[in-house]
mmCIF file with all atom_site columns, C-alpha atoms and ligand atoms in Angstrom:
data_model
loop_
_atom_site.group_PDB
_atom_site.id
_atom_site.type_symbol
_atom_site.label_atom_id
_atom_site.label_alt_id
_atom_site.label_comp_id
_atom_site.label_asym_id
_atom_site.label_entity_id
_atom_site.label_seq_id
_atom_site.pdbx_PDB_ins_code
_atom_site.Cartn_x
_atom_site.Cartn_y
_atom_site.Cartn_z
_atom_site.occupancy
_atom_site.B_iso_or_equiv
_atom_site.pdbx_formal_charge
_atom_site.auth_seq_id
_atom_site.auth_comp_id
_atom_site.auth_asym_id
_atom_site.auth_atom_id
_atom_site.pdbx_PDB_model_num
ATOM   1   C CA  . MET A 1 1   ? -20.319 -104.924 8.480  1.00 42.00 ? 4   MET A CA  1
ATOM   2   C CA  . SER A 1 2   ? -23.418 -106.872 9.376  1.00 52.00 ? 5   SER A CA  1
ATOM   3   C CA  . LEU A 1 3   ? -24.663 -106.565 12.908 1.00 72.00 ? 6   LEU A CA  1
ATOM   4   C CA  . TYR A 1 4   ? -25.981 -110.105 12.689 1.00 83.00 ? 7   TYR A CA  1
ATOM   5   C CA  . PRO A 1 5   ? -23.230 -111.815 10.704 1.00 82.00 ? 8   PRO A CA  1
ATOM   6   C CA  . SER A 1 6   ? -24.890 -115.203 10.959 1.00 84.00 ? 9   SER A CA  1
ATOM   7   C CA  . ALA A 1 7   ? -28.434 -114.039 10.163 1.00 89.00 ? 10  ALA A CA  1
ATOM   8   C CA  . GLN A 1 8   ? -30.185 -116.636 8.075  1.00 90.00 ? 11  GLN A CA  1
ATOM   9   C CA  . PHE A 1 9   ? -33.585 -117.691 6.865  1.00 92.00 ? 12  PHE A CA  1
ATOM   10  C CA  . LEU A 1 10  ? -34.864 -120.522 9.055  1.00 93.00 ? 13  LEU A CA  1
ATOM   11  C CA  . LEU A 1 11  ? -38.221 -121.645 7.703  1.00 93.00 ? 14  LEU A CA  1
ATOM   12  C CA  . SER A 1 12  ? -41.642 -120.643 6.415  1.00 92.00 ? 15  SER A CA  1
ATOM   13  C CA  . ALA A 1 13  ? -44.665 -121.854 8.342  1.00 92.00 ? 16  ALA A CA  1
ATOM   14  C CA  . ALA A 1 14  ? -48.207 -122.152 7.035  1.00 88.00 ? 17  ALA A CA  1
ATOM   15  C CA  . ALA A 1 15  ? -49.407 -123.665 10.312 1.00 91.00 ? 18  ALA A CA  1
ATOM   16  C CA  . ALA A 1 16  ? -48.370 -123.557 13.948 1.00 93.00 ? 19  ALA A CA  1
ATOM   17  C CA  . ALA A 1 17  ? -47.134 -127.162 13.786 1.00 95.00 ? 20  ALA A CA  1
ATOM   18  C CA  . GLN A 1 18  ? -44.346 -125.940 11.503 1.00 96.00 ? 21  GLN A CA  1
ATOM   19  C CA  . PHE A 1 19  ? -43.064 -123.228 13.856 1.00 97.00 ? 22  PHE A CA  1
ATOM   20  C CA  . PRO A 1 20  ? -39.537 -123.697 15.210 1.00 97.00 ? 23  PRO A CA  1
ATOM   21  C CA  . ALA A 1 21  ? -39.125 -124.840 18.818 1.00 96.00 ? 24  ALA A CA  1
ATOM   22  C CA  . ASP A 1 22  ? -40.403 -122.272 21.281 1.00 97.00 ? 25  ASP A CA  1
ATOM   23  C CA  . ASN A 1 23  ? -37.150 -121.450 23.022 1.00 95.00 ? 26  ASN A CA  1
ATOM   24  C CA  . GLY A 1 24  ? -34.886 -118.416 23.040 1.00 96.00 ? 27  GLY A CA  1
ATOM   25  C CA  . ALA A 1 25  ? -36.421 -115.079 22.048 1.00 97.00 ? 28  ALA A CA  1
ATOM   26  C CA  . GLU A 1 26  ? -38.164 -113.717 19.007 1.00 97.00 ? 29  GLU A CA  1
ATOM   27  C CA  . VAL A 1 27  ? -39.565 -110.439 17.743 1.00 97.00 ? 30  VAL A CA  1
ATOM   28  C CA  . ALA A 1 28  ? -42.413 -110.343 15.230 1.00 96.00 ? 31  ALA A CA  1
ATOM   29  C CA  . ILE A 1 29  ? -42.499 -107.766 12.459 1.00 95.00 ? 32  ILE A CA  1
ATOM   30  C CA  . ALA A 1 30  ? -45.778 -106.861 10.818 1.00 92.00 ? 33  ALA A CA  1
ATOM   31  C CA  . GLY A 1 31  ? -47.229 -104.314 8.449  1.00 91.00 ? 34  GLY A CA  1
ATOM   32  C CA  . ARG A 1 32  ? -49.691 -103.752 5.673  1.00 89.00 ? 35  ARG A CA  1
ATOM   33  C CA  . SER A 1 33  ? -48.645 -105.143 2.312  1.00 86.00 ? 36  SER A CA  1
ATOM   34  C CA  . ASN A 1 34  ? -46.213 -102.740 0.666  1.00 90.00 ? 37  ASN A CA  1
ATOM   35  C CA  . ALA A 1 35  ? -45.497 -100.851 3.913  1.00 93.00 ? 38  ALA A CA  1
ATOM   36  C CA  . GLY A 1 36  ? -41.782 -101.527 3.484  1.00 94.00 ? 39  GLY A CA  1
ATOM   37  C CA  . LYS A 1 37  ? -41.484 -104.464 5.872  1.00 94.00 ? 40  LYS A CA  1
ATOM   38  C CA  . SER A 1 38  ? -39.128 -106.584 3.774  1.00 92.00 ? 41  SER A CA  1
ATOM   39  C CA  . SER A 1 39  ? -36.913 -103.594 3.100  1.00 94.00 ? 42  SER A CA  1
ATOM   40  C CA  . ALA A 1 40  ? -36.882 -102.856 6.836  1.00 95.00 ? 43  ALA A CA  1
ATOM   41  C CA  . ILE A 1 41  ? -35.843 -106.427 7.679  1.00 94.00 ? 44  ILE A CA  1
ATOM   42  C CA  . ASN A 1 42  ? -33.076 -106.284 5.100  1.00 93.00 ? 45  ASN A CA  1
ATOM   43  C CA  . ALA A 1 43  ? -31.846 -102.912 6.395  1.00 94.00 ? 46  ALA A CA  1
ATOM   44  C CA  . ILE A 1 44  ? -31.993 -103.898 10.060 1.00 93.00 ? 47  ILE A CA  1
ATOM   45  C CA  . THR A 1 45  ? -30.144 -107.151 9.480  1.00 90.00 ? 48  THR A CA  1
ATOM   46  C CA  . ALA A 1 46  ? -27.842 -105.487 6.930  1.00 86.00 ? 49  ALA A CA  1
ATOM   47  C CA  . ARG A 1 47  ? -28.598 -108.421 4.664  1.00 80.00 ? 50  ARG A CA  1
ATOM   48  C CA  . HIS A 1 48  ? -29.886 -107.146 1.393  1.00 74.00 ? 51  HIS A CA  1
ATOM   49  C CA  . ALA A 1 49  ? -31.738 -110.203 0.287  1.00 75.00 ? 52  ALA A CA  1
ATOM   50  C CA  . LEU A 1 50  ? -32.746 -111.840 3.544  1.00 77.00 ? 53  LEU A CA  1
ATOM   51  C CA  . ALA A 1 51  ? -36.414 -110.946 3.135  1.00 73.00 ? 54  ALA A CA  1
ATOM   52  C CA  . ARG A 1 52  ? -37.759 -110.852 -0.380 1.00 68.00 ? 55  ARG A CA  1
ATOM   53  C CA  . THR A 1 53  ? -38.827 -107.368 -1.348 1.00 55.00 ? 56  THR A CA  1
ATOM   54  C CA  . SER A 1 54  ? -41.123 -108.387 -4.137 1.00 48.00 ? 57  SER A CA  1
ATOM   55  C CA  . LYS A 1 55  ? -43.895 -110.807 -3.493 1.00 55.00 ? 58  LYS A CA  1
ATOM   56  C CA  . THR A 1 56  ? -46.730 -112.238 -5.477 1.00 52.00 ? 59  THR A CA  1
ATOM   57  C CA  . PRO A 1 57  ? -50.054 -111.170 -3.997 1.00 53.00 ? 60  PRO A CA  1
ATOM   58  C CA  . GLY A 1 58  ? -52.529 -113.910 -3.264 1.00 49.00 ? 61  GLY A CA  1
ATOM   59  C CA  . ARG A 1 59  ? -49.968 -116.516 -2.258 1.00 54.00 ? 62  ARG A CA  1
ATOM   60  C CA  . THR A 1 60  ? -50.456 -118.680 0.783  1.00 57.00 ? 63  THR A CA  1
ATOM   61  C CA  . ARG A 1 61  ? -49.887 -116.641 3.886  1.00 74.00 ? 64  ARG A CA  1
ATOM   62  C CA  . LEU A 1 62  ? -46.713 -117.770 5.546  1.00 85.00 ? 65  LEU A CA  1
ATOM   63  C CA  . LEU A 1 63  ? -44.835 -116.730 8.622  1.00 91.00 ? 66  LEU A CA  1
ATOM   64  C CA  . ASN A 1 64  ? -41.142 -116.510 7.816  1.00 93.00 ? 67  ASN A CA  1
ATOM   65  C CA  . PHE A 1 65  ? -38.705 -117.155 10.640 1.00 95.00 ? 68  PHE A CA  1
ATOM   66  C CA  . PHE A 1 66  ? -35.188 -115.715 10.456 1.00 94.00 ? 69  PHE A CA  1
ATOM   67  C CA  . GLN A 1 67  ? -32.442 -116.545 12.904 1.00 94.00 ? 70  GLN A CA  1
ATOM   68  C CA  . LEU A 1 68  ? -30.390 -113.472 13.799 1.00 93.00 ? 71  LEU A CA  1
ATOM   69  C CA  . SER A 1 69  ? -28.063 -115.470 16.015 1.00 91.00 ? 72  SER A CA  1
ATOM   70  C CA  . PRO A 1 70  ? -28.610 -118.792 17.777 1.00 91.00 ? 73  PRO A CA  1
ATOM   71  C CA  . GLY A 1 71  ? -31.802 -118.588 19.846 1.00 93.00 ? 74  GLY A CA  1
ATOM   72  C CA  . ARG A 1 72  ? -32.726 -115.102 18.597 1.00 95.00 ? 75  ARG A CA  1
ATOM   73  C CA  . ARG A 1 73  ? -35.255 -114.801 15.827 1.00 96.00 ? 76  ARG A CA  1
ATOM   74  C CA  . LEU A 1 74  ? -37.232 -112.344 13.748 1.00 96.00 ? 77  LEU A CA  1
ATOM   75  C CA  . VAL A 1 75  ? -40.664 -113.490 12.599 1.00 95.00 ? 78  VAL A CA  1
ATOM   76  C CA  . ASP A 1 76  ? -41.908 -111.881 9.414  1.00 93.00 ? 79  ASP A CA  1
ATOM   77  C CA  . LEU A 1 77  ? -45.716 -111.827 9.517  1.00 90.00 ? 80  LEU A CA  1
ATOM   78  C CA  . PRO A 1 78  ? -47.641 -111.919 6.254  1.00 83.00 ? 81  PRO A CA  1
ATOM   79  C CA  . GLY A 1 79  ? -48.554 -108.441 5.050  1.00 80.00 ? 82  GLY A CA  1
ATOM   80  C CA  . TYR A 1 80  ? -52.101 -107.475 5.841  1.00 71.00 ? 83  TYR A CA  1
ATOM   81  C CA  . GLY A 1 81  ? -54.400 -105.075 4.042  1.00 63.00 ? 84  GLY A CA  1
ATOM   82  C CA  . PHE A 1 82  ? -56.513 -108.126 3.568  1.00 49.00 ? 85  PHE A CA  1
ATOM   83  C CA  . ALA A 1 83  ? -59.854 -106.509 4.363  1.00 49.00 ? 86  ALA A CA  1
ATOM   84  C CA  . ALA A 1 84  ? -60.984 -107.259 0.820  1.00 48.00 ? 87  ALA A CA  1
ATOM   85  C CA  . GLY A 1 85  ? -59.519 -110.762 0.828  1.00 57.00 ? 88  GLY A CA  1
ATOM   86  C CA  . PRO A 1 86  ? -61.555 -113.936 1.149  1.00 63.00 ? 89  PRO A CA  1
ATOM   87  C CA  . PRO A 1 87  ? -62.724 -114.642 4.725  1.00 68.00 ? 90  PRO A CA  1
ATOM   88  C CA  . ALA A 1 88  ? -61.022 -118.051 4.778  1.00 70.00 ? 91  ALA A CA  1
ATOM   89  C CA  . GLU A 1 89  ? -57.692 -116.352 4.149  1.00 68.00 ? 92  GLU A CA  1
ATOM   90  C CA  . ARG A 1 90  ? -58.311 -113.855 6.949  1.00 69.00 ? 93  ARG A CA  1
ATOM   91  C CA  . ASP A 1 91  ? -59.125 -116.706 9.303  1.00 76.00 ? 94  ASP A CA  1
ATOM   92  C CA  . ASP A 1 92  ? -55.885 -118.476 8.394  1.00 77.00 ? 95  ASP A CA  1
ATOM   93  C CA  . TRP A 1 93  ? -53.959 -115.301 9.125  1.00 77.00 ? 96  TRP A CA  1
ATOM   94  C CA  . ALA A 1 94  ? -55.690 -114.830 12.470 1.00 80.00 ? 97  ALA A CA  1
ATOM   95  C CA  . ARG A 1 95  ? -55.058 -118.458 13.434 1.00 85.00 ? 98  ARG A CA  1
ATOM   96  C CA  . LEU A 1 96  ? -51.373 -118.149 12.631 1.00 86.00 ? 99  LEU A CA  1
ATOM   97  C CA  . ILE A 1 97  ? -50.813 -114.987 14.621 1.00 85.00 ? 100 ILE A CA  1
ATOM   98  C CA  . ASP A 1 98  ? -52.881 -116.299 17.527 1.00 88.00 ? 101 ASP A CA  1
ATOM   99  C CA  . ALA A 1 99  ? -50.587 -119.326 17.618 1.00 92.00 ? 102 ALA A CA  1
ATOM   100 C CA  . LEU A 1 100 ? -47.561 -117.034 17.520 1.00 93.00 ? 103 LEU A CA  1
ATOM   101 C CA  . ALA A 1 101 ? -48.997 -115.063 20.433 1.00 92.00 ? 104 ALA A CA  1
ATOM   102 C CA  . GLU A 1 102 ? -48.965 -118.185 22.572 1.00 93.00 ? 105 GLU A CA  1
ATOM   103 C CA  . ARG A 1 103 ? -45.225 -118.609 22.249 1.00 96.00 ? 106 ARG A CA  1
ATOM   104 C CA  . ASP A 1 104 ? -43.173 -117.867 25.357 1.00 96.00 ? 107 ASP A CA  1
ATOM   105 C CA  . SER A 1 105 ? -40.339 -116.676 23.158 1.00 97.00 ? 108 SER A CA  1
ATOM   106 C CA  . LEU A 1 106 ? -42.324 -113.805 21.627 1.00 96.00 ? 109 LEU A CA  1
ATOM   107 C CA  . ARG A 1 107 ? -40.888 -110.626 23.143 1.00 96.00 ? 110 ARG A CA  1
ATOM   108 C CA  . GLY A 1 108 ? -42.405 -107.836 21.141 1.00 95.00 ? 111 GLY A CA  1
ATOM   109 C CA  . LEU A 1 109 ? -43.888 -106.628 17.908 1.00 95.00 ? 112 LEU A CA  1
ATOM   110 C CA  . VAL A 1 110 ? -42.436 -104.214 15.373 1.00 97.00 ? 113 VAL A CA  1
ATOM   111 C CA  . LEU A 1 111 ? -45.119 -102.593 13.262 1.00 96.00 ? 114 LEU A CA  1
ATOM   112 C CA  . VAL A 1 112 ? -44.039 -101.115 9.925  1.00 96.00 ? 115 VAL A CA  1
ATOM   113 C CA  . VAL A 1 113 ? -46.244 -98.264  8.750  1.00 96.00 ? 116 VAL A CA  1
ATOM   114 C CA  . ASP A 1 114 ? -45.828 -96.310  5.512  1.00 96.00 ? 117 ASP A CA  1
ATOM   115 C CA  . ALA A 1 115 ? -45.039 -92.751  6.623  1.00 97.00 ? 118 ALA A CA  1
ATOM   116 C CA  . ARG A 1 116 ? -47.064 -91.356  3.743  1.00 96.00 ? 119 ARG A CA  1
ATOM   117 C CA  . ARG A 1 117 ? -50.175 -93.046  5.127  1.00 93.00 ? 120 ARG A CA  1
ATOM   118 C CA  . GLY A 1 118 ? -49.663 -93.152  8.876  1.00 93.00 ? 121 GLY A CA  1
ATOM   119 C CA  . LEU A 1 119 ? -51.505 -95.552  11.164 1.00 93.00 ? 122 LEU A CA  1
ATOM   120 C CA  . LEU A 1 120 ? -54.601 -96.977  9.492  1.00 88.00 ? 123 LEU A CA  1
ATOM   121 C CA  . ASP A 1 121 ? -57.472 -99.236  10.536 1.00 82.00 ? 124 ASP A CA  1
ATOM   122 C CA  . GLY A 1 122 ? -55.601 -102.476 9.875  1.00 80.00 ? 125 GLY A CA  1
ATOM   123 C CA  . ASP A 1 123 ? -52.750 -101.220 12.031 1.00 88.00 ? 126 ASP A CA  1
ATOM   124 C CA  . GLU A 1 124 ? -55.229 -100.441 14.789 1.00 87.00 ? 127 GLU A CA  1
ATOM   125 C CA  . GLN A 1 125 ? -56.411 -104.053 14.701 1.00 83.00 ? 128 GLN A CA  1
ATOM   126 C CA  . LEU A 1 126 ? -52.880 -105.263 15.113 1.00 84.00 ? 129 LEU A CA  1
ATOM   127 C CA  . LEU A 1 127 ? -52.267 -102.817 17.965 1.00 89.00 ? 130 LEU A CA  1
ATOM   128 C CA  . ALA A 1 128 ? -55.367 -104.138 19.696 1.00 85.00 ? 131 ALA A CA  1
ATOM   129 C CA  . TRP A 1 129 ? -54.097 -107.685 19.198 1.00 83.00 ? 132 TRP A CA  1
ATOM   130 C CA  . ALA A 1 130 ? -50.675 -106.796 20.654 1.00 84.00 ? 133 ALA A CA  1
ATOM   131 C CA  . ALA A 1 131 ? -52.247 -104.971 23.587 1.00 84.00 ? 134 ALA A CA  1
ATOM   132 C CA  . GLY A 1 132 ? -54.226 -108.101 24.423 1.00 83.00 ? 135 GLY A CA  1
ATOM   133 C CA  . LEU A 1 133 ? -50.980 -110.069 24.523 1.00 82.00 ? 136 LEU A CA  1
ATOM   134 C CA  . GLY A 1 134 ? -49.163 -107.766 26.868 1.00 85.00 ? 137 GLY A CA  1
ATOM   135 C CA  . ARG A 1 135 ? -46.232 -107.585 24.441 1.00 92.00 ? 138 ARG A CA  1
ATOM   136 C CA  . PRO A 1 136 ? -44.581 -104.223 23.695 1.00 94.00 ? 139 PRO A CA  1
ATOM   137 C CA  . VAL A 1 137 ? -44.974 -102.600 20.293 1.00 96.00 ? 140 VAL A CA  1
ATOM   138 C CA  . HIS A 1 138 ? -42.534 -100.421 18.373 1.00 97.00 ? 141 HIS A CA  1
ATOM   139 C CA  . VAL A 1 139 ? -43.701 -98.610  15.247 1.00 97.00 ? 142 VAL A CA  1
ATOM   140 C CA  . LEU A 1 140 ? -41.400 -97.821  12.315 1.00 98.00 ? 143 LEU A CA  1
ATOM   141 C CA  . LEU A 1 141 ? -42.711 -94.957  10.162 1.00 98.00 ? 144 LEU A CA  1
ATOM   142 C CA  . SER A 1 142 ? -41.087 -96.290  7.023  1.00 98.00 ? 145 SER A CA  1
ATOM   143 C CA  . LYS A 1 143 ? -40.104 -94.534  3.776  1.00 98.00 ? 146 LYS A CA  1
ATOM   144 C CA  . SER A 1 144 ? -39.648 -91.347  5.817  1.00 98.00 ? 147 SER A CA  1
ATOM   145 C CA  . ASP A 1 145 ? -37.329 -90.160  3.018  1.00 98.00 ? 148 ASP A CA  1
ATOM   146 C CA  . GLN A 1 146 ? -40.553 -89.397  1.142  1.00 97.00 ? 149 GLN A CA  1
ATOM   147 C CA  . LEU A 1 147 ? -41.508 -86.679  3.623  1.00 97.00 ? 150 LEU A CA  1
ATOM   148 C CA  . LYS A 1 148 ? -40.101 -83.227  4.158  1.00 97.00 ? 151 LYS A CA  1
ATOM   149 C CA  . ARG A 1 149 ? -38.394 -82.751  7.473  1.00 95.00 ? 152 ARG A CA  1
ATOM   150 C CA  . ALA A 1 150 ? -41.266 -80.742  8.973  1.00 97.00 ? 153 ALA A CA  1
ATOM   151 C CA  . GLU A 1 151 ? -43.842 -83.264  7.693  1.00 97.00 ? 154 GLU A CA  1
ATOM   152 C CA  . ALA A 1 152 ? -41.857 -86.076  9.271  1.00 97.00 ? 155 ALA A CA  1
ATOM   153 C CA  . ARG A 1 153 ? -41.747 -84.269  12.613 1.00 97.00 ? 156 ARG A CA  1
ATOM   154 C CA  . THR A 1 154 ? -45.501 -83.679  12.500 1.00 97.00 ? 157 THR A CA  1
ATOM   155 C CA  . LEU A 1 155 ? -46.188 -87.297  11.578 1.00 97.00 ? 158 LEU A CA  1
ATOM   156 C CA  . LEU A 1 156 ? -44.009 -88.539  14.423 1.00 97.00 ? 159 LEU A CA  1
ATOM   157 C CA  . ALA A 1 157 ? -45.894 -86.416  16.944 1.00 97.00 ? 160 ALA A CA  1
ATOM   158 C CA  . ARG A 1 158 ? -49.273 -87.353  15.490 1.00 96.00 ? 161 ARG A CA  1
ATOM   159 C CA  . SER A 1 159 ? -48.428 -91.068  15.511 1.00 96.00 ? 162 SER A CA  1
ATOM   160 C CA  . ALA A 1 160 ? -47.195 -90.906  19.102 1.00 97.00 ? 163 ALA A CA  1
ATOM   161 C CA  . ALA A 1 161 ? -50.494 -89.247  20.060 1.00 96.00 ? 164 ALA A CA  1
ATOM   162 C CA  . GLN A 1 162 ? -52.459 -91.882  18.132 1.00 94.00 ? 165 GLN A CA  1
ATOM   163 C CA  . LEU A 1 163 ? -50.614 -94.670  19.935 1.00 94.00 ? 166 LEU A CA  1
ATOM   164 C CA  . GLN A 1 164 ? -51.713 -93.299  23.296 1.00 92.00 ? 167 GLN A CA  1
ATOM   165 C CA  . GLY A 1 165 ? -48.948 -95.075  25.138 1.00 91.00 ? 168 GLY A CA  1
ATOM   166 C CA  . ARG A 1 166 ? -49.582 -98.405  23.374 1.00 92.00 ? 169 ARG A CA  1
ATOM   167 C CA  . GLY A 1 167 ? -46.160 -98.372  21.799 1.00 95.00 ? 170 GLY A CA  1
ATOM   168 C CA  . SER A 1 168 ? -43.068 -96.415  20.908 1.00 97.00 ? 171 SER A CA  1
ATOM   169 C CA  . VAL A 1 169 ? -42.566 -94.904  17.457 1.00 98.00 ? 172 VAL A CA  1
ATOM   170 C CA  . GLN A 1 170 ? -39.708 -93.660  15.284 1.00 98.00 ? 173 GLN A CA  1
ATOM   171 C CA  . LEU A 1 171 ? -38.973 -92.452  11.769 1.00 98.00 ? 174 LEU A CA  1
ATOM   172 C CA  . PHE A 1 172 ? -37.375 -95.031  9.500  1.00 98.00 ? 175 PHE A CA  1
ATOM   173 C CA  . SER A 1 173 ? -36.076 -95.224  5.955  1.00 98.00 ? 176 SER A CA  1
ATOM   174 C CA  . ALA A 1 174 ? -34.424 -98.320  4.570  1.00 97.00 ? 177 ALA A CA  1
ATOM   175 C CA  . ARG A 1 175 ? -33.497 -96.350  1.467  1.00 97.00 ? 178 ARG A CA  1
ATOM   176 C CA  . ALA A 1 176 ? -31.958 -93.325  3.186  1.00 97.00 ? 179 ALA A CA  1
ATOM   177 C CA  . GLY A 1 177 ? -30.618 -95.239  6.170  1.00 96.00 ? 180 GLY A CA  1
ATOM   178 C CA  . VAL A 1 178 ? -32.710 -93.323  8.691  1.00 97.00 ? 181 VAL A CA  1
ATOM   179 C CA  . GLY A 1 179 ? -33.394 -94.825  12.106 1.00 98.00 ? 182 GLY A CA  1
ATOM   180 C CA  . ILE A 1 180 ? -31.755 -98.167  11.477 1.00 96.00 ? 183 ILE A CA  1
ATOM   181 C CA  . ASP A 1 181 ? -29.599 -98.128  14.620 1.00 96.00 ? 184 ASP A CA  1
ATOM   182 C CA  . GLU A 1 182 ? -32.587 -97.046  16.675 1.00 97.00 ? 185 GLU A CA  1
ATOM   183 C CA  . ALA A 1 183 ? -34.669 -99.949  15.355 1.00 97.00 ? 186 ALA A CA  1
ATOM   184 C CA  . ARG A 1 184 ? -31.826 -102.407 15.949 1.00 95.00 ? 187 ARG A CA  1
ATOM   185 C CA  . GLY A 1 185 ? -31.401 -101.083 19.464 1.00 94.00 ? 188 GLY A CA  1
ATOM   186 C CA  . LYS A 1 186 ? -35.056 -101.749 20.234 1.00 96.00 ? 189 LYS A CA  1
ATOM   187 C CA  . ILE A 1 187 ? -34.976 -105.256 18.792 1.00 96.00 ? 190 ILE A CA  1
ATOM   188 C CA  . ASP A 1 188 ? -31.700 -106.080 20.552 1.00 94.00 ? 191 ASP A CA  1
ATOM   189 C CA  . ALA A 1 189 ? -33.078 -104.870 23.871 1.00 95.00 ? 192 ALA A CA  1
ATOM   190 C CA  . TRP A 1 190 ? -36.119 -107.109 23.468 1.00 95.00 ? 193 TRP A CA  1
ATOM   191 C CA  . LEU A 1 191 ? -34.133 -110.139 22.351 1.00 95.00 ? 194 LEU A CA  1
ATOM   192 C CA  . GLY A 1 192 ? -31.573 -109.691 25.088 1.00 90.00 ? 195 GLY A CA  1
ATOM   193 C CA  . THR A 1 193 ? -28.231 -111.387 25.098 1.00 67.00 ? 196 THR A CA  1
ATOM   194 C CA  . LEU A 1 194 ? -28.495 -115.119 25.214 1.00 54.00 ? 197 LEU A CA  1
ATOM   195 C CA  . GLY A 1 195 ? -25.619 -117.359 26.212 1.00 42.00 ? 198 GLY A CA  1
HETATM 196 P P1  . GDP B 2 .   ? -43.457 -105.016 2.099  1.00 86.81 ? 29  GDP B P1  1
HETATM 197 O O1  . GDP B 2 .   ? -44.544 -105.460 1.185  1.00 86.81 ? 29  GDP B O1  1
HETATM 198 O O2  . GDP B 2 .   ? -44.041 -104.365 3.320  1.00 86.81 ? 29  GDP B O2  1
HETATM 199 O O3  . GDP B 2 .   ? -42.466 -106.072 2.459  1.00 86.81 ? 29  GDP B O3  1
HETATM 200 O O4  . GDP B 2 .   ? -42.699 -103.820 1.367  1.00 86.81 ? 29  GDP B O4  1
HETATM 201 P P2  . GDP B 2 .   ? -41.328 -103.793 0.538  1.00 86.81 ? 29  GDP B P2  1
HETATM 202 O O5  . GDP B 2 .   ? -40.161 -103.753 1.443  1.00 86.81 ? 29  GDP B O5  1
HETATM 203 O O6  . GDP B 2 .   ? -41.390 -104.874 -0.494 1.00 86.81 ? 29  GDP B O6  1
HETATM 204 O O7  . GDP B 2 .   ? -41.433 -102.346 -0.138 1.00 86.81 ? 29  GDP B O7  1
HETATM 205 C C1  . GDP B 2 .   ? -42.587 -101.943 -0.840 1.00 86.81 ? 29  GDP B C1  1
HETATM 206 C C2  . GDP B 2 .   ? -42.207 -100.819 -1.774 1.00 86.81 ? 29  GDP B C2  1
HETATM 207 O O8  . GDP B 2 .   ? -41.769 -99.691  -1.036 1.00 86.81 ? 29  GDP B O8  1
HETATM 208 C C3  . GDP B 2 .   ? -41.069 -101.181 -2.709 1.00 86.81 ? 29  GDP B C3  1
HETATM 209 O O9  . GDP B 2 .   ? -41.344 -100.585 -3.955 1.00 86.81 ? 29  GDP B O9  1
HETATM 210 C C4  . GDP B 2 .   ? -39.866 -100.554 -2.068 1.00 86.81 ? 29  GDP B C4  1
HETATM 211 O O10 . GDP B 2 .   ? -38.872 -100.193 -2.989 1.00 86.81 ? 29  GDP B O10 1
HETATM 212 C C5  . GDP B 2 .   ? -40.460 -99.319  -1.422 1.00 86.81 ? 29  GDP B C5  1
HETATM 213 N N1  . GDP B 2 .   ? -39.671 -98.935  -0.225 1.00 86.81 ? 29  GDP B N1  1
HETATM 214 C C6  . GDP B 2 .   ? -39.311 -99.727  0.796  1.00 86.81 ? 29  GDP B C6  1
HETATM 215 N N2  . GDP B 2 .   ? -38.572 -99.035  1.699  1.00 86.81 ? 29  GDP B N2  1
HETATM 216 C C7  . GDP B 2 .   ? -38.461 -97.779  1.228  1.00 86.81 ? 29  GDP B C7  1
HETATM 217 C C8  . GDP B 2 .   ? -37.815 -96.594  1.723  1.00 86.81 ? 29  GDP B C8  1
HETATM 218 O O11 . GDP B 2 .   ? -37.174 -96.542  2.774  1.00 86.81 ? 29  GDP B O11 1
HETATM 219 N N3  . GDP B 2 .   ? -37.972 -95.460  0.963  1.00 86.81 ? 29  GDP B N3  1
HETATM 220 C C9  . GDP B 2 .   ? -38.680 -95.465  -0.184 1.00 86.81 ? 29  GDP B C9  1
HETATM 221 N N4  . GDP B 2 .   ? -38.776 -94.314  -0.845 1.00 86.81 ? 29  GDP B N4  1
HETATM 222 N N5  . GDP B 2 .   ? -39.275 -96.558  -0.688 1.00 86.81 ? 29  GDP B N5  1
HETATM 223 C C10 . GDP B 2 .   ? -39.181 -97.709  0.006  1.00 86.81 ? 29  GDP B C10 1
#
C-alpha cells in the first residue's frame, strides 16, 4: 500500500515564476546525477514511476514538484555534477535553487549520495548552501545494497563525521528496500500534518 495514496506530479519549473504557490510545506531532494535520486523518490512514495529514473543528460534543468498530499510537496532538484557543464547552465541552476530557498514552505533538504562514492565536493557545496538557509539536511547513502555490511557501517560513521553536525545520515537502498521507512519518517516529520 502506498503511504501517499494521492501522490502526483504537479509541475516542472524552469524559472521561479512557474513554482506552485508558496503555501503548505515542502521538502527538496537533491543529489549528483545518477546518485539514485529518482529511485529514492519512487521508493519513498511507493510510486514506481513518479520520478523518471532515466533522463537525457543536457536537458533544460527543471525543478519537478510532486504533491504527496494536499499542501505537502516534494521538490526534485536537477541532478548536479555539473562542474564541467557550461557556466550559463550552472548559473540557471543556482538561480533556481536560490529562489527555492526563499520559499517559506521549504522545510528541509534530503541529499542523495551514492554509497559507493560517499560525500563529494558537489555535495559539500549543497551542504554549504543548506547551512546558509538554516534548513535541516538529511543524507541518504543510496545503493547501500552494493556494500558489504561492514563497509556500510564504516561509511555511515565516516559520513556522520564528515557532516560535522550539519545533517543526519542513514543507509538507503531503493532496490533492497533498506531505510525507506526511516527516510519517510524524516520527511513526514518535516512536512508535519496539515489540516
Ligand atoms: P538519479 O539520476 O539520481 O535520479 O538516479 P536514478 O534513480 O536514475 O538511478 C541511477 C542508477 O542507479 C540507475 O541505473 C539505477 O538503477 C541505479 N540505482 C538506483 N537505486 C539503486 C539501488 O538502491 N541499488 C542499486 N544497486 N542501484 C540503484
